[in-house]
PDB file of C-alpha atoms and ligand atoms in Angstrom:
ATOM      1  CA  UNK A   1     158.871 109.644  83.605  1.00 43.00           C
ATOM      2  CA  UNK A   2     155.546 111.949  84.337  1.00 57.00           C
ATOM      3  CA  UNK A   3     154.948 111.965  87.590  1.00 66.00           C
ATOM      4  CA  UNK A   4     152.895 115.290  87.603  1.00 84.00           C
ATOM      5  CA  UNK A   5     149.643 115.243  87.932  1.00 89.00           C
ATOM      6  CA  UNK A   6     146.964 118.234  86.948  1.00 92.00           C
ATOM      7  CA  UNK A   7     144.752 119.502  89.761  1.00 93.00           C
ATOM      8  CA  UNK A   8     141.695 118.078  88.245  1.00 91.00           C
ATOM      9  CA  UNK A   9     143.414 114.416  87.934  1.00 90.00           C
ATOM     10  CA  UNK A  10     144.437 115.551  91.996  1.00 92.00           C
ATOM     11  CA  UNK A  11     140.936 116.234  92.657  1.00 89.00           C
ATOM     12  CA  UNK A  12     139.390 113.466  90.580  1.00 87.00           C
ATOM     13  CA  UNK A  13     142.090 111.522  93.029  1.00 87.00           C
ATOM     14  CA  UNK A  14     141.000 112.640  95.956  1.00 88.00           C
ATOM     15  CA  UNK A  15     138.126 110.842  97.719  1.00 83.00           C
ATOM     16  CA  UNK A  16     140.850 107.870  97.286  1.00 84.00           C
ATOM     17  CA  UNK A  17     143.437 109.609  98.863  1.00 91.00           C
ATOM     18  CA  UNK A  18     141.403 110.283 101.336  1.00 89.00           C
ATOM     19  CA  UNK A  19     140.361 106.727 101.878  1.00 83.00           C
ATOM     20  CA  UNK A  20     144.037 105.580 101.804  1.00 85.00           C
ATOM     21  CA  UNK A  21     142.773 103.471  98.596  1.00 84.00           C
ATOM     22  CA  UNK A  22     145.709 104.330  95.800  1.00 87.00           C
ATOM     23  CA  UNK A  23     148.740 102.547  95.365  1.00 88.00           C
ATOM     24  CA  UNK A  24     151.761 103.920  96.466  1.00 88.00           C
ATOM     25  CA  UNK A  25     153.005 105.137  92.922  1.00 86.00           C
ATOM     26  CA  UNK A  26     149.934 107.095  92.627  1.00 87.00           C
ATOM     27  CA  UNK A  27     149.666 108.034  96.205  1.00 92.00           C
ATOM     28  CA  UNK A  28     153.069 109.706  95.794  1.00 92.00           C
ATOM     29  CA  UNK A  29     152.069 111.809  92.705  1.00 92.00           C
ATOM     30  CA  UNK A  30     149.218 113.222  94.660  1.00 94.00           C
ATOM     31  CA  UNK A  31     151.846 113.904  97.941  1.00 95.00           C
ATOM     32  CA  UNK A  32     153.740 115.647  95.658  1.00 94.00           C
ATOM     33  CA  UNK A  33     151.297 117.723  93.913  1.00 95.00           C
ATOM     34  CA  UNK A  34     149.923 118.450  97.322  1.00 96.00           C
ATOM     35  CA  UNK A  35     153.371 119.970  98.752  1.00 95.00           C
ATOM     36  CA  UNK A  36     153.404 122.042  95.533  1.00 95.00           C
ATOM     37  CA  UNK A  37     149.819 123.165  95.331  1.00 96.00           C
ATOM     38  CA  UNK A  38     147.720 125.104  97.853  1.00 96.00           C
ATOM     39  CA  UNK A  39     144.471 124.978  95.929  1.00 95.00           C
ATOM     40  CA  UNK A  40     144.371 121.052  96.118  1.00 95.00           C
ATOM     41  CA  UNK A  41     145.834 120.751  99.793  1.00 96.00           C
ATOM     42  CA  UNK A  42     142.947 123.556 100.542  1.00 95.00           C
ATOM     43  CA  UNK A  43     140.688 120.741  98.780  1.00 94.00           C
ATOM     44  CA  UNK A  44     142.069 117.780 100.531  1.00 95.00           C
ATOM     45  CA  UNK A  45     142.094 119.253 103.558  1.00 94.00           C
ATOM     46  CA  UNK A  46     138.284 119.702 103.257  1.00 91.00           C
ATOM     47  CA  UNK A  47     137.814 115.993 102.005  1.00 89.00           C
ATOM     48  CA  UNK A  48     139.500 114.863 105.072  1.00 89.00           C
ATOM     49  CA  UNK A  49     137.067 116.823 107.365  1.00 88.00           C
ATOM     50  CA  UNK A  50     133.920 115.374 105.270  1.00 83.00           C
ATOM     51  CA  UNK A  51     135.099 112.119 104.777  1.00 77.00           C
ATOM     52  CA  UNK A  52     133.985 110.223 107.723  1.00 76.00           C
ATOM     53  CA  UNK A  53     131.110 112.028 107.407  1.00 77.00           C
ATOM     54  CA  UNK A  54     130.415 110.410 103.910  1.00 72.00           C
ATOM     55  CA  UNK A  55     131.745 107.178 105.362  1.00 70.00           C
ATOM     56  CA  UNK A  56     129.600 106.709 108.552  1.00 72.00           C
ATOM     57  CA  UNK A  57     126.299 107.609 106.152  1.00 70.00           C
ATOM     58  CA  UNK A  58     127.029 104.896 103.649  1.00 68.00           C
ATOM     59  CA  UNK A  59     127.696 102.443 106.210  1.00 68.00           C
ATOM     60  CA  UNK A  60     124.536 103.469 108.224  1.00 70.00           C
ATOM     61  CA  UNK A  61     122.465 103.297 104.777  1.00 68.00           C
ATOM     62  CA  UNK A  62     123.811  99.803 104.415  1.00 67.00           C
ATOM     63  CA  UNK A  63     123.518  98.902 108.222  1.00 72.00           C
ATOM     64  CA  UNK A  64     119.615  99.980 107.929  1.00 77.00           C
ATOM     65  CA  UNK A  65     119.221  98.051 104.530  1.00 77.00           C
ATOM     66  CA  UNK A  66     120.939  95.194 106.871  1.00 78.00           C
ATOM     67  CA  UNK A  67     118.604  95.550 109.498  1.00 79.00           C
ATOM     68  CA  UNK A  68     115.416  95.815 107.693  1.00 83.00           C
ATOM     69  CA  UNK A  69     116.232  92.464 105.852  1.00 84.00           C
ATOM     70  CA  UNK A  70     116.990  90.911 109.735  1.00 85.00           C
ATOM     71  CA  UNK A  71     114.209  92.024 110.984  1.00 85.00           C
ATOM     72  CA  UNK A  72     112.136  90.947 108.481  1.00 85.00           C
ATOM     73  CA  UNK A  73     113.452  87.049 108.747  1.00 87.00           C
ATOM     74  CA  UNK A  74     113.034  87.665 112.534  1.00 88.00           C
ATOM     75  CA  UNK A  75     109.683  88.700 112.185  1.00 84.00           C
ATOM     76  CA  UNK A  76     108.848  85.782 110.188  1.00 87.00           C
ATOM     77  CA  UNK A  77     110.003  83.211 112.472  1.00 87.00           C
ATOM     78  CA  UNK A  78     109.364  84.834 115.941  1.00 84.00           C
ATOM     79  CA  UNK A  79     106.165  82.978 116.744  1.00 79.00           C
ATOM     80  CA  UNK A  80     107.943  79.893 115.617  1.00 84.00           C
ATOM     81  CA  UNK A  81     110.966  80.884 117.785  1.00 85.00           C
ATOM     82  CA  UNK A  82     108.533  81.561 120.575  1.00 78.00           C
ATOM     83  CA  UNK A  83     107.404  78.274 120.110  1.00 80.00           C
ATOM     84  CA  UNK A  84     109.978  75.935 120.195  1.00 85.00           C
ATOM     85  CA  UNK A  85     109.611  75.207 116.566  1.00 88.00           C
ATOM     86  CA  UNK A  86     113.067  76.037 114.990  1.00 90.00           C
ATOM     87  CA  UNK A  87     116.024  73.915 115.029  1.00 91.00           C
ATOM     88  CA  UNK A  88     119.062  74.963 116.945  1.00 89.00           C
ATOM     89  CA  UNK A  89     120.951  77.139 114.262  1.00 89.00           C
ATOM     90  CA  UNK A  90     117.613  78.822 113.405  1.00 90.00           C
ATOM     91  CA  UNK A  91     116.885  80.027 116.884  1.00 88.00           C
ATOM     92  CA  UNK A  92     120.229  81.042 117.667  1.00 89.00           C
ATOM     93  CA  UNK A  93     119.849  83.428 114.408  1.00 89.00           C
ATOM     94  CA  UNK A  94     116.913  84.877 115.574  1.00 88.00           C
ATOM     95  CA  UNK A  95     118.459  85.400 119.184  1.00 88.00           C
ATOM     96  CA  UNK A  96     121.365  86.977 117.712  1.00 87.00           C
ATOM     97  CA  UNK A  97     118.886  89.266 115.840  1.00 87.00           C
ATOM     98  CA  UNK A  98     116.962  89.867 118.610  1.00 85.00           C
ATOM     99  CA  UNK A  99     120.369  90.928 120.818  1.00 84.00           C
ATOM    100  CA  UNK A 100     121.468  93.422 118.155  1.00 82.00           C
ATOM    101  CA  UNK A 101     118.163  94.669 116.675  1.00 83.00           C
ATOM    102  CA  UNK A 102     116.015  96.670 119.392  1.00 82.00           C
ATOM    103  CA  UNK A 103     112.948  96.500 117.188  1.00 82.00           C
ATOM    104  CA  UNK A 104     113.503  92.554 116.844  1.00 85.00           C
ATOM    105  CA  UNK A 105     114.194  92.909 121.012  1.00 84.00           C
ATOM    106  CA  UNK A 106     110.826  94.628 121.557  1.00 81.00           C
ATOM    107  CA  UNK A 107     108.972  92.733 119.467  1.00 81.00           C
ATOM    108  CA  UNK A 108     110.217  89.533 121.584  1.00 82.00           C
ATOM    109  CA  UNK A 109     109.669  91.324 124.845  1.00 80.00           C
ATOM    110  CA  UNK A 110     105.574  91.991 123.932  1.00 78.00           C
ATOM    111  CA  UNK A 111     105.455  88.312 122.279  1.00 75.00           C
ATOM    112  CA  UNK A 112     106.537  87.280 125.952  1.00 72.00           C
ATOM    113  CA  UNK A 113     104.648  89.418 128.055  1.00 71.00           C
ATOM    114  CA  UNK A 114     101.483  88.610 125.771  1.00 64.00           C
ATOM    115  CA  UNK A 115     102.077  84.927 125.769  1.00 64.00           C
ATOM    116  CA  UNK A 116     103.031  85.552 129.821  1.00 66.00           C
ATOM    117  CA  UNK A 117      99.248  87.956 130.405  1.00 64.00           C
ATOM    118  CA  UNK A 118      97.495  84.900 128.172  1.00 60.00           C
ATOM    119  CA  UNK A 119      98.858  82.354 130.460  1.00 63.00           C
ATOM    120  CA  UNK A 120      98.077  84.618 133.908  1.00 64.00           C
ATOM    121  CA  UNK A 121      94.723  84.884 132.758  1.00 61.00           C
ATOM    122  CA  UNK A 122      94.377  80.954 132.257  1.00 59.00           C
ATOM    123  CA  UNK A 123      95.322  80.464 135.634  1.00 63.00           C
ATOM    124  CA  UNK A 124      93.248  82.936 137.129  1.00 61.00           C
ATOM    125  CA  UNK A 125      90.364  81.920 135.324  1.00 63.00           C
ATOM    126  CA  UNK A 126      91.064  78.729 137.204  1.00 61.00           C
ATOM    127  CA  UNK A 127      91.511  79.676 140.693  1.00 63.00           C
ATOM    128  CA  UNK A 128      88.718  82.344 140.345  1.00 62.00           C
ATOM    129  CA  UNK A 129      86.509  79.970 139.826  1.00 60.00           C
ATOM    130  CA  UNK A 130      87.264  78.609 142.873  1.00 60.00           C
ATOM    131  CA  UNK A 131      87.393  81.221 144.476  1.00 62.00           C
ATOM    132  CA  UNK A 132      83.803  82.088 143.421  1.00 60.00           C
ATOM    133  CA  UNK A 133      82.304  79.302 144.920  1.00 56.00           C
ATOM    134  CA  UNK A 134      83.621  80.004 148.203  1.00 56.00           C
ATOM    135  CA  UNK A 135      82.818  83.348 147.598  1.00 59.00           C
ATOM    136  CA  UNK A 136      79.663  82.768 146.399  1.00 60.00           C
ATOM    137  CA  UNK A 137      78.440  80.383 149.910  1.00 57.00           C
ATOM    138  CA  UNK A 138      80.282  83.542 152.243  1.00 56.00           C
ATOM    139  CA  UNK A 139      78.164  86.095 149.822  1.00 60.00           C
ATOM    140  CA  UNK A 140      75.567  84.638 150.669  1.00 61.00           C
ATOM    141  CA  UNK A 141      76.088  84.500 154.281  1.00 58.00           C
ATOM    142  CA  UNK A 142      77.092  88.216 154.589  1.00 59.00           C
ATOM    143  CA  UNK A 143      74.138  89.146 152.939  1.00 60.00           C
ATOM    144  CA  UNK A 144      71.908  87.294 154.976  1.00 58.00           C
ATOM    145  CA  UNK A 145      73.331  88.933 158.394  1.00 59.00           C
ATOM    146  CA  UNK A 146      73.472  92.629 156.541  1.00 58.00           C
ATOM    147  CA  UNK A 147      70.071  92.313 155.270  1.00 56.00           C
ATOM    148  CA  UNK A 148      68.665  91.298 159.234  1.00 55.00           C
ATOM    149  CA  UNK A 149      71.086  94.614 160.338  1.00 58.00           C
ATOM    150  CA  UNK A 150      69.512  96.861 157.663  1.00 59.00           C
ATOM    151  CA  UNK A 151      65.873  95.574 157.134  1.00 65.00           C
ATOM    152  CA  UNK A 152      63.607  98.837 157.092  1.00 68.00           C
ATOM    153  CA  UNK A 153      61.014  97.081 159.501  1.00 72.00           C
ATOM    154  CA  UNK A 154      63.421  96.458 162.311  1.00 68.00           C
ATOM    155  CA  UNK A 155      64.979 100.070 161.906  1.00 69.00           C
ATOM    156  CA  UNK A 156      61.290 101.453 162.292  1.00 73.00           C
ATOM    157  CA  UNK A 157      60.151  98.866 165.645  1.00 72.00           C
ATOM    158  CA  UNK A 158      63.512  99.886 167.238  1.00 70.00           C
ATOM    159  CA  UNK A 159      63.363 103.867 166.308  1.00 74.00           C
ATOM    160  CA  UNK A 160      59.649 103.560 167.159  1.00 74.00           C
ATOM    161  CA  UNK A 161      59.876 101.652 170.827  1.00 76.00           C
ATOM    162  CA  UNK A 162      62.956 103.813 171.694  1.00 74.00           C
ATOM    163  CA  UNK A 163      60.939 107.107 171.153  1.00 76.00           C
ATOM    164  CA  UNK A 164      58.116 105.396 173.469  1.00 75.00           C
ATOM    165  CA  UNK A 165      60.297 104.650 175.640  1.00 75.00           C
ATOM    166  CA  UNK A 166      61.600 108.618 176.177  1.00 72.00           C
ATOM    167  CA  UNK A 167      58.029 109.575 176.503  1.00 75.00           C
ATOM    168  CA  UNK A 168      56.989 107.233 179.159  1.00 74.00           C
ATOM    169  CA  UNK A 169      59.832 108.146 181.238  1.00 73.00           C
ATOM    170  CA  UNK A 170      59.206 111.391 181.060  1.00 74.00           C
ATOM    171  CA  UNK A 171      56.014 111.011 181.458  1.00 69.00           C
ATOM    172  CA  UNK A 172      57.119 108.998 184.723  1.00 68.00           C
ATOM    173  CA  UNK A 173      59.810 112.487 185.567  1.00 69.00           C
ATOM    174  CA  UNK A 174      57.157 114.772 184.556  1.00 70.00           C
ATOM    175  CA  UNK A 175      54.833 113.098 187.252  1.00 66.00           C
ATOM    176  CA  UNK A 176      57.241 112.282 190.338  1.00 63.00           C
ATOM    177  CA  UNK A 177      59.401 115.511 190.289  1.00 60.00           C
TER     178      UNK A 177
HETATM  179 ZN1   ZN B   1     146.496 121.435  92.327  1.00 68.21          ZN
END
């Protein structure tokens, strides 16, 4: 029985090996050409170190490929989401999406605080307005009592009668002491 395997047939081997992927027959060969062979435990021992590396890209390649797809479908259906418009299965989709996906998440977040500043400003149209007319009646008010305070003519006649005044009484000083 040949159970001895070449180095290249170890190294062509040995991203499986790594990966705990060959049946135990196999796996064995390699174990034993490993114990015999430094070259290929040098190699393995190097596969080891870069294989999660390798691992954890592919899986983050997929896992963006994943997302984008998500996010697209969530995109899709986020006004209708917003909206009440999907059934029960459909929105739970989209919340799941929007719990895992922080794009999806943000993207819900603005559609609320949007739909939240649209509503705000509907209100406050509404009370402003009401406000303004009350407003409006004080304004007018106010202004009426300012403009007496501040109207040029009645600055002058009081500026102008007070500096008579100081000259007739001392005029009156100048004469009596
Ligand atoms: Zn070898």
């Amino acid at each position: 029985m040949q159970n001895q395997l070449s180095c290249n047939q170890v190294i062509a081997l040995m991203s499986f090996y790594v990966e705990d992927k060959l049946n135990s027959r196999l796996k064995e060969y390699v174990d034993d050409h490993l114990r015999n062979c430094p070259e290929c435990r040098k190699v393995y021992m190097q596969s080891k170190k870069i294989m999660p590396h390798i691992i954890s890209l592919t899986e983050n390649l997929n896992d963006s490929e994943y997302q984008t797809k998500q996010y697209e479908d969530f995109k899709l259906n986020l006004s209708a989401y917003i909206d009440n418009e999907l059934d029960e299965h459909e929105s739970i989709r989209i919340k799941k999406i929007a719990i895992s996906n922080p794009l999806a998440r943000k993207d819900l977040e603005d559609m609320y605080t949007f739909k939240r500043l649209l509503h705000n400003s509907f209100d406050r149209t509404k009370t402003e307005w009401k406000n303004d007319c009350s407003k409006t009646v004080m304004h007018k008010l106010t202004d009426n009592a300012t403009a007496a305070k501040k109207d040029p003519l009645t600055g002058i006649i009081f500026g102008f009668s007070a500096l008579i005044s100081i000259i007739v009484l001392g005029f009156i000083a100048a004469l009596y002491f």
